[in-house]
Tab-separated table of C-alpha atoms in Angstrom:
chain	number	residue	atom	x	y	z
A	174	UNK	CA	8.844	35.261	5.738
A	175	UNK	CA	8.071	32.894	8.497
A	176	UNK	CA	7.118	29.243	6.848
A	177	UNK	CA	5.023	28.166	9.562
A	178	UNK	CA	2.607	30.595	8.722
A	179	UNK	CA	2.072	29.126	5.561
A	180	UNK	CA	1.627	25.866	6.700
A	181	UNK	CA	-0.474	26.529	9.822
A	182	UNK	CA	-2.797	28.513	7.805
A	183	UNK	CA	-3.235	25.792	5.094
A	184	UNK	CA	-3.066	22.844	7.668
A	185	UNK	CA	-6.233	25.115	9.684
A	186	UNK	CA	-8.193	25.013	6.988
A	187	UNK	CA	-7.916	21.360	6.101
A	188	UNK	CA	-8.699	20.222	9.107
A	189	UNK	CA	-11.467	22.663	9.833
A	190	UNK	CA	-13.000	21.246	6.452
A	191	UNK	CA	-12.288	17.709	6.779
A	192	UNK	CA	-10.187	17.355	4.079
A	193	UNK	CA	-8.612	13.550	3.320
A	194	UNK	CA	-6.080	12.809	5.981
A	195	UNK	CA	-3.622	12.388	3.145
A	196	UNK	CA	-4.087	15.764	2.314
A	197	UNK	CA	-3.547	16.938	6.183
A	198	UNK	CA	-0.272	14.729	6.530
A	199	UNK	CA	0.960	16.300	3.544
A	200	UNK	CA	0.273	19.723	4.284
A	201	UNK	CA	1.724	19.357	7.794
A	202	UNK	CA	4.896	18.683	6.436
A	203	UNK	CA	6.620	22.135	6.450
A	204	UNK	CA	9.226	20.923	3.565
A	205	UNK	CA	6.160	20.676	0.816
A	206	UNK	CA	5.052	24.709	1.238
A	207	UNK	CA	6.680	26.952	-1.033
A	208	UNK	CA	7.641	30.140	0.495
A	209	UNK	CA	10.754	31.258	-0.427
A	210	UNK	CA	10.003	34.824	-2.263
A	211	UNK	CA	11.740	37.588	-3.463
A	212	UNK	CA	10.225	40.979	-2.275
A	213	UNK	CA	9.107	43.038	-4.878
A	214	UNK	CA	10.474	47.103	-5.158
A	215	UNK	CA	8.091	48.434	-3.362
A	216	UNK	CA	7.464	45.633	-0.894
A	217	UNK	CA	3.916	44.871	-1.990
A	218	UNK	CA	4.448	41.443	-4.674
A	219	UNK	CA	6.264	38.388	-3.789
A	220	UNK	CA	7.700	36.307	-6.646
A	221	UNK	CA	7.597	32.962	-6.101
A	222	UNK	CA	10.516	30.475	-6.122
A	223	UNK	CA	10.746	27.336	-7.914
A	224	UNK	CA	11.158	23.987	-5.554
A	225	UNK	CA	13.364	21.289	-7.328
A	226	UNK	CA	11.653	18.176	-6.128
A	227	UNK	CA	7.780	19.364	-5.980
A	228	UNK	CA	5.742	17.692	-8.950
A	229	UNK	CA	3.390	19.641	-10.928
A	230	UNK	CA	0.494	17.702	-9.579
A	231	UNK	CA	1.472	19.186	-6.072
A	232	UNK	CA	2.111	22.347	-7.566
A	233	UNK	CA	-1.493	22.346	-8.929
A	234	UNK	CA	-3.017	21.128	-5.768
A	235	UNK	CA	-1.698	23.744	-3.450
A	236	UNK	CA	-2.525	26.583	-6.098
A	237	UNK	CA	-6.231	24.900	-5.727
A	238	UNK	CA	-5.910	24.912	-1.995
A	239	UNK	CA	-5.170	28.464	-1.540
A	240	UNK	CA	-8.032	29.271	-4.058
A	241	UNK	CA	-10.048	27.443	-2.072
A	242	UNK	CA	-9.083	29.212	1.273
A	243	UNK	CA	-9.542	32.654	-0.483
A	244	UNK	CA	-12.728	31.471	-1.664
A	245	UNK	CA	-14.082	30.666	1.762
A	246	UNK	CA	-12.268	34.003	3.311
A	247	UNK	CA	-14.394	36.074	0.996
A	248	UNK	CA	-17.651	34.355	1.865
A	249	UNK	CA	-17.292	34.933	5.233
A	250	UNK	CA	-16.705	38.595	4.888
A	251	UNK	CA	-13.159	38.138	6.073
A	252	UNK	CA	-10.771	41.001	5.215
A	253	UNK	CA	-7.840	39.229	3.323
A	254	UNK	CA	-4.164	39.883	4.737
A	255	UNK	CA	-2.602	38.004	2.164
A	256	UNK	CA	0.384	38.926	0.074
A	257	UNK	CA	0.235	39.401	-3.814
A	258	UNK	CA	2.302	36.530	-4.875
A	259	UNK	CA	3.173	36.048	-8.675
A	260	UNK	CA	4.734	33.242	-10.800
A	261	UNK	CA	7.560	33.902	-12.924
A	262	UNK	CA	7.483	32.659	-16.526
A	263	UNK	CA	10.881	31.943	-16.326
A	264	UNK	CA	11.554	29.619	-13.350
A	265	UNK	CA	14.094	31.036	-10.362
A	266	UNK	CA	15.148	28.458	-8.296
A	267	UNK	CA	14.748	27.986	-4.557
A	268	UNK	CA	17.305	27.758	-2.119
A	269	UNK	CA	15.582	25.194	-0.288
A	270	UNK	CA	16.745	21.973	-1.857
A	271	UNK	CA	16.538	19.745	1.224
A	272	UNK	CA	13.712	17.386	-0.011
A	273	UNK	CA	11.375	16.227	3.067
A	274	UNK	CA	11.373	12.074	3.145
A	275	UNK	CA	8.360	9.677	3.274
A	276	UNK	CA	5.999	11.577	1.653
A	277	UNK	CA	3.488	10.069	-1.727
A	278	UNK	CA	5.566	9.141	-4.692
A	279	UNK	CA	3.284	11.589	-6.597
A	280	UNK	CA	4.547	14.561	-4.350
A	281	UNK	CA	8.187	14.189	-6.041
A	282	UNK	CA	9.279	15.671	-9.586
A	283	UNK	CA	9.559	13.114	-11.538
A	284	UNK	CA	12.882	14.508	-13.176
A	285	UNK	CA	14.426	15.239	-9.653
A	286	UNK	CA	13.448	12.045	-8.472
A	287	UNK	CA	15.122	10.266	-11.576
A	288	UNK	CA	18.503	12.356	-10.968
A	289	UNK	CA	18.692	10.490	-7.536
A	290	UNK	CA	21.052	7.693	-6.752
A	291	UNK	CA	19.225	3.907	-6.030
A	292	UNK	CA	19.201	4.036	-2.177
A	293	UNK	CA	17.946	7.756	-2.376
A	294	UNK	CA	15.076	6.403	-4.793
A	295	UNK	CA	14.000	4.314	-2.170
A	296	UNK	CA	14.562	6.102	0.735
A	297	UNK	CA	12.652	9.309	-0.415
A	298	UNK	CA	9.179	8.389	-1.711
A	299	UNK	CA	6.602	6.490	0.224
A	300	UNK	CA	6.191	4.132	-2.763
A	301	UNK	CA	3.317	2.403	-0.932
A	302	UNK	CA	0.990	5.473	-1.393
A	303	UNK	CA	-0.102	8.288	-3.404
A	304	UNK	CA	-2.232	11.411	-2.808
A	305	UNK	CA	-3.343	13.317	-5.781
A	306	UNK	CA	-6.172	12.886	-8.439
A	307	UNK	CA	-4.894	12.192	-11.653
A	308	UNK	CA	-5.960	15.360	-12.691
A	309	UNK	CA	-4.842	17.711	-10.065
A	310	UNK	CA	-7.355	20.337	-11.160
A	311	UNK	CA	-10.125	18.330	-10.356
A	312	UNK	CA	-8.985	18.803	-6.549
A	313	UNK	CA	-10.830	20.551	-3.937
A	314	UNK	CA	-14.006	21.846	-6.091
A	315	UNK	CA	-16.841	23.486	-4.365
A	316	UNK	CA	-18.392	19.899	-5.575
A	317	UNK	CA	-15.923	17.544	-4.335
A	318	UNK	CA	-14.556	14.928	-6.630
A	319	UNK	CA	-16.016	11.397	-5.373
A	320	UNK	CA	-12.712	9.685	-5.316
A	321	UNK	CA	-11.579	12.361	-2.653
A	322	UNK	CA	-13.897	10.763	-0.695
A	323	UNK	CA	-12.237	7.432	-0.893
A	324	UNK	CA	-10.143	6.323	2.306
A	325	UNK	CA	-6.375	6.182	1.754
A	326	UNK	CA	-6.379	2.329	0.851
A	327	UNK	CA	-9.218	3.075	-1.886
A	328	UNK	CA	-7.382	5.941	-3.565
A	329	UNK	CA	-4.156	3.885	-3.566
A	330	UNK	CA	-5.970	0.689	-4.963
A	331	UNK	CA	-7.290	3.086	-7.602
A	332	UNK	CA	-3.852	5.084	-8.702
A	333	UNK	CA	-0.730	4.046	-7.037
A	334	UNK	CA	-0.022	1.579	-9.946
A	335	UNK	CA	-0.623	4.025	-12.626
A	336	UNK	CA	1.965	6.237	-10.876
A	337	UNK	CA	4.100	3.231	-9.914
A	338	UNK	CA	4.658	2.774	-13.977
A	339	UNK	CA	5.129	6.567	-14.305
A	340	UNK	CA	8.274	6.355	-11.802
A	341	UNK	CA	9.122	3.212	-13.027
A	342	UNK	CA	8.988	1.285	-10.077
A	343	UNK	CA	8.212	-2.464	-9.760
A	344	UNK	CA	5.793	-3.711	-7.685
A	345	UNK	CA	8.236	-6.519	-6.590
A	346	UNK	CA	10.723	-4.234	-4.984
A	347	UNK	CA	11.659	-4.343	-1.592
A	348	UNK	CA	10.664	-0.825	-0.413
A	349	UNK	CA	12.142	-1.434	2.771
A	350	UNK	CA	15.066	0.958	3.735
A	351	UNK	CA	17.442	1.181	6.340
A	352	UNK	CA	19.453	4.286	7.064
A	353	UNK	CA	19.603	7.519	5.275
A	354	UNK	CA	21.481	9.365	2.407
A	355	UNK	CA	22.469	12.645	2.099
A	356	UNK	CA	20.211	14.879	-0.210
A	357	UNK	CA	21.361	15.566	-3.548
A	358	UNK	CA	20.944	19.415	-4.658
A	359	UNK	CA	19.141	19.350	-7.352
A	360	UNK	CA	16.642	22.084	-9.332
A	361	UNK	CA	13.468	21.574	-10.732
A	362	UNK	CA	9.972	22.934	-10.900
A	363	UNK	CA	7.233	24.859	-8.630
A	364	UNK	CA	4.370	26.627	-9.125
A	365	UNK	CA	1.584	27.752	-6.980
A	366	UNK	CA	-0.292	30.751	-7.944
A	367	UNK	CA	-1.496	32.511	-10.723
A	368	UNK	CA	-1.734	36.400	-11.466
A	369	UNK	CA	-4.368	38.549	-12.966
A	370	UNK	CA	-3.710	41.653	-15.371
A	371	UNK	CA	-3.396	42.240	-18.913
A	372	UNK	CA	-0.124	43.213	-18.610
A	373	UNK	CA	1.216	39.922	-16.598
A	374	UNK	CA	2.114	38.215	-19.781
A	375	UNK	CA	4.270	40.971	-21.269
A	376	UNK	CA	6.264	41.574	-18.192
A	377	UNK	CA	6.823	37.755	-17.632
A	378	UNK	CA	4.674	36.478	-15.453
A	379	UNK	CA	1.899	33.900	-15.922
A	380	UNK	CA	-1.827	34.996	-16.048
A	381	UNK	CA	-4.502	32.897	-15.216
A	382	UNK	CA	-4.415	29.156	-16.748
A	383	UNK	CA	-0.924	29.402	-17.626
A	384	UNK	CA	-0.026	28.657	-13.680
A	385	UNK	CA	2.306	25.724	-13.832
A	386	UNK	CA	5.276	24.602	-15.708
A	387	UNK	CA	4.926	20.907	-16.855
A	388	UNK	CA	7.541	18.467	-15.167
A	389	UNK	CA	9.603	17.862	-18.460
A	390	UNK	CA	10.528	21.966	-18.630
A	391	UNK	CA	12.730	22.110	-16.141
A	392	UNK	CA	15.517	19.747	-15.531
A	393	UNK	CA	17.726	19.058	-12.298
A	394	UNK	CA	20.419	21.522	-12.360
A	395	UNK	CA	18.992	24.054	-14.707
A	396	UNK	CA	18.572	27.774	-13.773
A	397	UNK	CA	20.765	26.928	-10.625
A	398	UNK	CA	23.392	29.786	-11.518
A	399	UNK	CA	20.802	32.396	-11.548
A	400	UNK	CA	19.507	32.340	-8.021
A	401	UNK	CA	21.471	35.281	-7.171
A	402	UNK	CA	20.993	37.075	-10.325
A	403	UNK	CA	17.492	36.979	-10.424
A	404	UNK	CA	17.210	37.773	-6.801
A	405	UNK	CA	16.338	41.516	-7.446
A	406	UNK	CA	13.748	40.650	-10.099
A	407	UNK	CA	11.222	43.901	-11.235
A	408	UNK	CA	7.675	43.092	-10.070
A	409	UNK	CA	6.699	46.525	-9.266
A	410	UNK	CA	4.300	46.484	-12.638
A	411	UNK	CA	2.224	43.572	-11.023
A	412	UNK	CA	0.805	45.095	-8.039
A	413	UNK	CA	-2.563	44.548	-8.848
A	414	UNK	CA	-2.127	40.825	-9.366
A	415	UNK	CA	-4.445	38.606	-8.015
A	416	UNK	CA	-2.989	36.748	-4.777
A	417	UNK	CA	-4.316	32.703	-3.938
A	418	UNK	CA	-1.879	32.599	-1.043
A	419	UNK	CA	-2.868	32.504	2.302
A	420	UNK	CA	-0.062	33.680	3.906
A	421	UNK	CA	-0.323	36.652	6.579
A	422	UNK	CA	1.675	39.672	6.460
A	423	UNK	CA	3.682	40.241	9.569
A	424	UNK	CA	2.735	43.258	11.678
């Protein structure tokens, strides 16, 4: 699967619909998108792997983005060419462990961040900016949340201090860092799309309303030995699951 396809479709939607600049900047980064998947036995269902560095807020935001895109597509009468994607109840780590740098603080998974060394903690997050609403479920609703209309400066004034507290960062710290360090190979959690169907829960997949892992459910390093063992996950029984991804099936 070409990761650029997922990024491009999301970015096109964000630009056309004039989403906040902080959203567009984030979506433009290829490393924020979870497109590392396992094909189903019949080639029609794809299980979402977990990104080690992406936060629960970010996970929810991208699920909401895909929902908004799917709704727009349906309203326009566009025939969907999206793949069916389901989220397993037991996380399957992504092999994509090189986290992108310089993104808003609340993009990064807290446990992943805490496992970094001091230099990396100053190198990875953009400590001067945040991107998501405190309740990411309120993102990208049909009736836009009023704070989503704020400029980046106004948004940071509203929410940055609280994120600093969560990440245990002092506002007096020197945020400027010269040079770069190697990325840590840590695993945490990812979430993206919900699945539908009465049998999904029994088969080990999330159903609507249970589409995300908590940040404290999955520690760095967990499940790393299961990458290869679970690469042949049986997803044939969830072929009717609803997709919220905007990935385009290659011809």
